[in-house]
C-alpha cells in the first residue's frame, strides 16, 4: 500500500513539474529607451530625496546632460556567470592583462571619476544641503562598480 502511495506521489510531482515548465514564458520586456531611463532615474531621485518641482526640472536637465557621459562601458566588462569550465574540468585561467590594457582601464576609471565629480558638483547646486548629504551617504553605501 505504501509503495502505491509513493508511486502516486512521484507521478503527481512529475505532472506538476511538466505543467509548470510547459507554461509559456512571460513576454520579454523591451529595453527602455534612453529618455525613459533618464525619466525613471530622475523620478526615483525626486522621490528618494524629496525634491520639489523646480528641483525636479533641474535634475531632469542634469540627468539628460550626463546620460551619455555616465553610460556604462557595455561589452567591456566580462563577468563570470557560470560559463566556462565546470569544477573538475581542469584549471583554466584568464590570461594576464597587458600593461596597455591596465593603462586603458585606469584611464577609463579616472575619466569616469571626473564625470561623477562634475555631476555631483552640479547636483549639489540643485539639492539642499540635507538632500545632498543623504545622496552622498547613499553613494558611499552603494558604490558604482
Short mmCIF file of C-alpha atoms in Angstrom, two decimals:
data_model
loop_
_atom_site.label_atom_id
_atom_site.label_comp_id
_atom_site.label_asym_id
_atom_site.label_seq_id
_atom_site.Cartn_x
_atom_site.Cartn_y
_atom_site.Cartn_z
CA UNK A 1 0.00 0.00 0.00
CA UNK A 2 2.84 2.42 0.85
CA UNK A 3 4.51 1.58 -2.45
CA UNK A 4 1.40 2.69 -4.38
CA UNK A 5 1.31 6.00 -2.48
CA UNK A 6 4.97 6.64 -3.25
CA UNK A 7 4.40 5.90 -6.96
CA UNK A 8 1.29 8.09 -6.99
CA UNK A 9 3.20 10.95 -5.31
CA UNK A 10 6.02 10.67 -7.85
CA UNK A 11 3.56 10.73 -10.75
CA UNK A 12 1.82 13.78 -9.27
CA UNK A 13 5.12 15.65 -8.83
CA UNK A 14 6.14 14.77 -12.38
CA UNK A 15 2.80 16.02 -13.74
CA UNK A 16 3.04 19.28 -11.80
CA UNK A 17 6.64 19.78 -12.89
CA UNK A 18 5.86 19.31 -16.57
CA UNK A 19 2.81 21.57 -16.32
CA UNK A 20 4.88 24.36 -14.83
CA UNK A 21 7.61 24.06 -17.45
CA UNK A 22 5.06 23.85 -20.27
CA UNK A 23 3.66 27.28 -19.41
CA UNK A 24 4.64 29.90 -21.97
CA UNK A 25 7.35 32.23 -20.79
CA UNK A 26 6.41 35.75 -19.94
CA UNK A 27 6.93 38.02 -22.92
CA UNK A 28 10.22 39.82 -22.62
CA UNK A 29 10.01 43.48 -21.85
CA UNK A 30 11.57 45.70 -24.39
CA UNK A 31 14.67 47.52 -23.31
CA UNK A 32 13.69 51.02 -22.20
CA UNK A 33 14.95 53.81 -24.39
CA UNK A 34 17.36 56.48 -23.17
CA UNK A 35 14.65 59.03 -22.37
CA UNK A 36 12.68 56.51 -20.29
CA UNK A 37 15.79 55.60 -18.34
CA UNK A 38 16.59 59.27 -17.67
CA UNK A 39 13.00 59.92 -16.59
CA UNK A 40 12.99 56.85 -14.33
CA UNK A 41 16.27 57.84 -12.66
CA UNK A 42 15.01 61.38 -12.12
CA UNK A 43 11.69 60.21 -10.64
CA UNK A 44 13.48 57.78 -8.35
CA UNK A 45 15.79 60.53 -7.06
CA UNK A 46 12.92 63.01 -6.66
CA UNK A 47 11.02 60.53 -4.53
CA UNK A 48 14.04 59.30 -2.55
CA UNK A 49 15.40 62.75 -1.67
CA UNK A 50 12.13 64.69 -1.52
CA UNK A 51 12.88 67.17 -4.30
CA UNK A 52 10.36 69.88 -5.19
CA UNK A 53 9.08 70.61 -8.70
CA UNK A 54 11.73 73.23 -9.51
CA UNK A 55 14.49 70.86 -8.35
CA UNK A 56 12.90 68.06 -10.40
CA UNK A 57 13.11 70.11 -13.61
CA UNK A 58 16.75 71.00 -12.96
CA UNK A 59 17.58 67.39 -12.11
CA UNK A 60 15.93 66.12 -15.29
CA UNK A 61 18.05 68.55 -17.32
CA UNK A 62 21.18 67.46 -15.43
CA UNK A 63 20.45 63.76 -15.88
CA UNK A 64 19.79 64.33 -19.59
CA UNK A 65 23.08 66.23 -19.93
CA UNK A 66 25.10 63.48 -18.23
CA UNK A 67 23.24 60.42 -19.56
CA UNK A 68 25.70 59.67 -22.34
CA UNK A 69 28.77 60.53 -20.26
CA UNK A 70 27.74 58.21 -17.42
CA UNK A 71 26.72 55.30 -19.63
CA UNK A 72 28.47 52.12 -18.54
CA UNK A 73 31.04 50.55 -20.81
CA UNK A 74 28.85 47.91 -22.39
CA UNK A 75 30.57 44.83 -23.66
CA UNK A 76 33.85 45.56 -21.91
CA UNK A 77 33.12 44.05 -18.52
CA UNK A 78 33.41 40.31 -18.60
CA UNK A 79 31.78 38.98 -15.50
CA UNK A 80 31.70 35.30 -14.86
CA UNK A 81 28.12 33.99 -14.95
CA UNK A 82 28.69 30.29 -14.59
CA UNK A 83 30.05 29.85 -18.11
CA UNK A 84 33.29 28.12 -18.79
CA UNK A 85 34.80 25.01 -17.29
CA UNK A 86 32.89 23.17 -14.64
CA UNK A 87 34.58 22.04 -11.44
CA UNK A 88 36.91 19.18 -12.18
CA UNK A 89 37.35 20.06 -15.86
CA UNK A 90 40.79 21.50 -15.38
CA UNK A 91 42.20 24.76 -14.19
CA UNK A 92 41.59 27.29 -16.94
CA UNK A 93 42.75 30.79 -16.05
CA UNK A 94 42.20 34.06 -17.77
CA UNK A 95 45.31 35.42 -19.44
CA UNK A 96 47.03 38.23 -17.58
CA UNK A 97 46.24 41.77 -18.68
CA UNK A 98 48.88 43.60 -20.63
CA UNK A 99 50.26 46.88 -19.35
CA UNK A 100 48.40 48.66 -22.15
CA UNK A 101 45.10 47.10 -21.04
CA UNK A 102 45.76 48.09 -17.42
CA UNK A 103 46.60 51.65 -18.52
CA UNK A 104 43.37 51.91 -20.55
CA UNK A 105 41.36 50.59 -17.63
CA UNK A 106 42.95 53.10 -15.26
CA UNK A 107 42.39 55.93 -17.75
CA UNK A 108 38.71 54.99 -18.05
CA UNK A 109 38.38 54.84 -14.25
CA UNK A 110 39.85 58.32 -13.93
CA UNK A 111 37.58 59.71 -16.67
CA UNK A 112 34.52 58.17 -15.05
CA UNK A 113 35.53 59.55 -11.65
CA UNK A 114 35.96 63.06 -13.15
CA UNK A 115 32.50 62.86 -14.75
CA UNK A 116 30.94 61.73 -11.46
CA UNK A 117 32.64 64.55 -9.56
CA UNK A 118 31.35 67.11 -12.08
CA UNK A 119 27.83 65.60 -11.85
CA UNK A 120 27.93 65.68 -8.05
CA UNK A 121 29.09 69.31 -8.07
CA UNK A 122 26.17 70.35 -10.27
CA UNK A 123 23.78 68.18 -8.27
CA UNK A 124 24.91 69.92 -5.09
CA UNK A 125 23.73 73.20 -6.64
CA UNK A 126 20.26 71.70 -7.18
CA UNK A 127 19.73 69.93 -3.85
CA UNK A 128 19.55 71.36 -0.37
CA UNK A 129 22.44 70.54 1.96
CA UNK A 130 20.37 67.85 3.73
CA UNK A 131 19.28 66.23 0.46
CA UNK A 132 22.83 66.20 -0.86
CA UNK A 133 24.21 64.69 2.35
CA UNK A 134 21.65 61.89 2.08
CA UNK A 135 22.64 61.37 -1.58
CA UNK A 136 26.34 61.18 -0.69
CA UNK A 137 25.63 58.76 2.16
CA UNK A 138 23.71 56.52 -0.24
CA UNK A 139 26.55 56.72 -2.77
CA UNK A 140 29.03 55.54 -0.12
CA UNK A 141 26.80 52.59 0.78
CA UNK A 142 26.27 51.57 -2.86
CA UNK A 143 29.38 52.43 -4.84
CA UNK A 144 29.25 52.00 -8.60
CA UNK A 145 31.33 49.20 -9.95
#
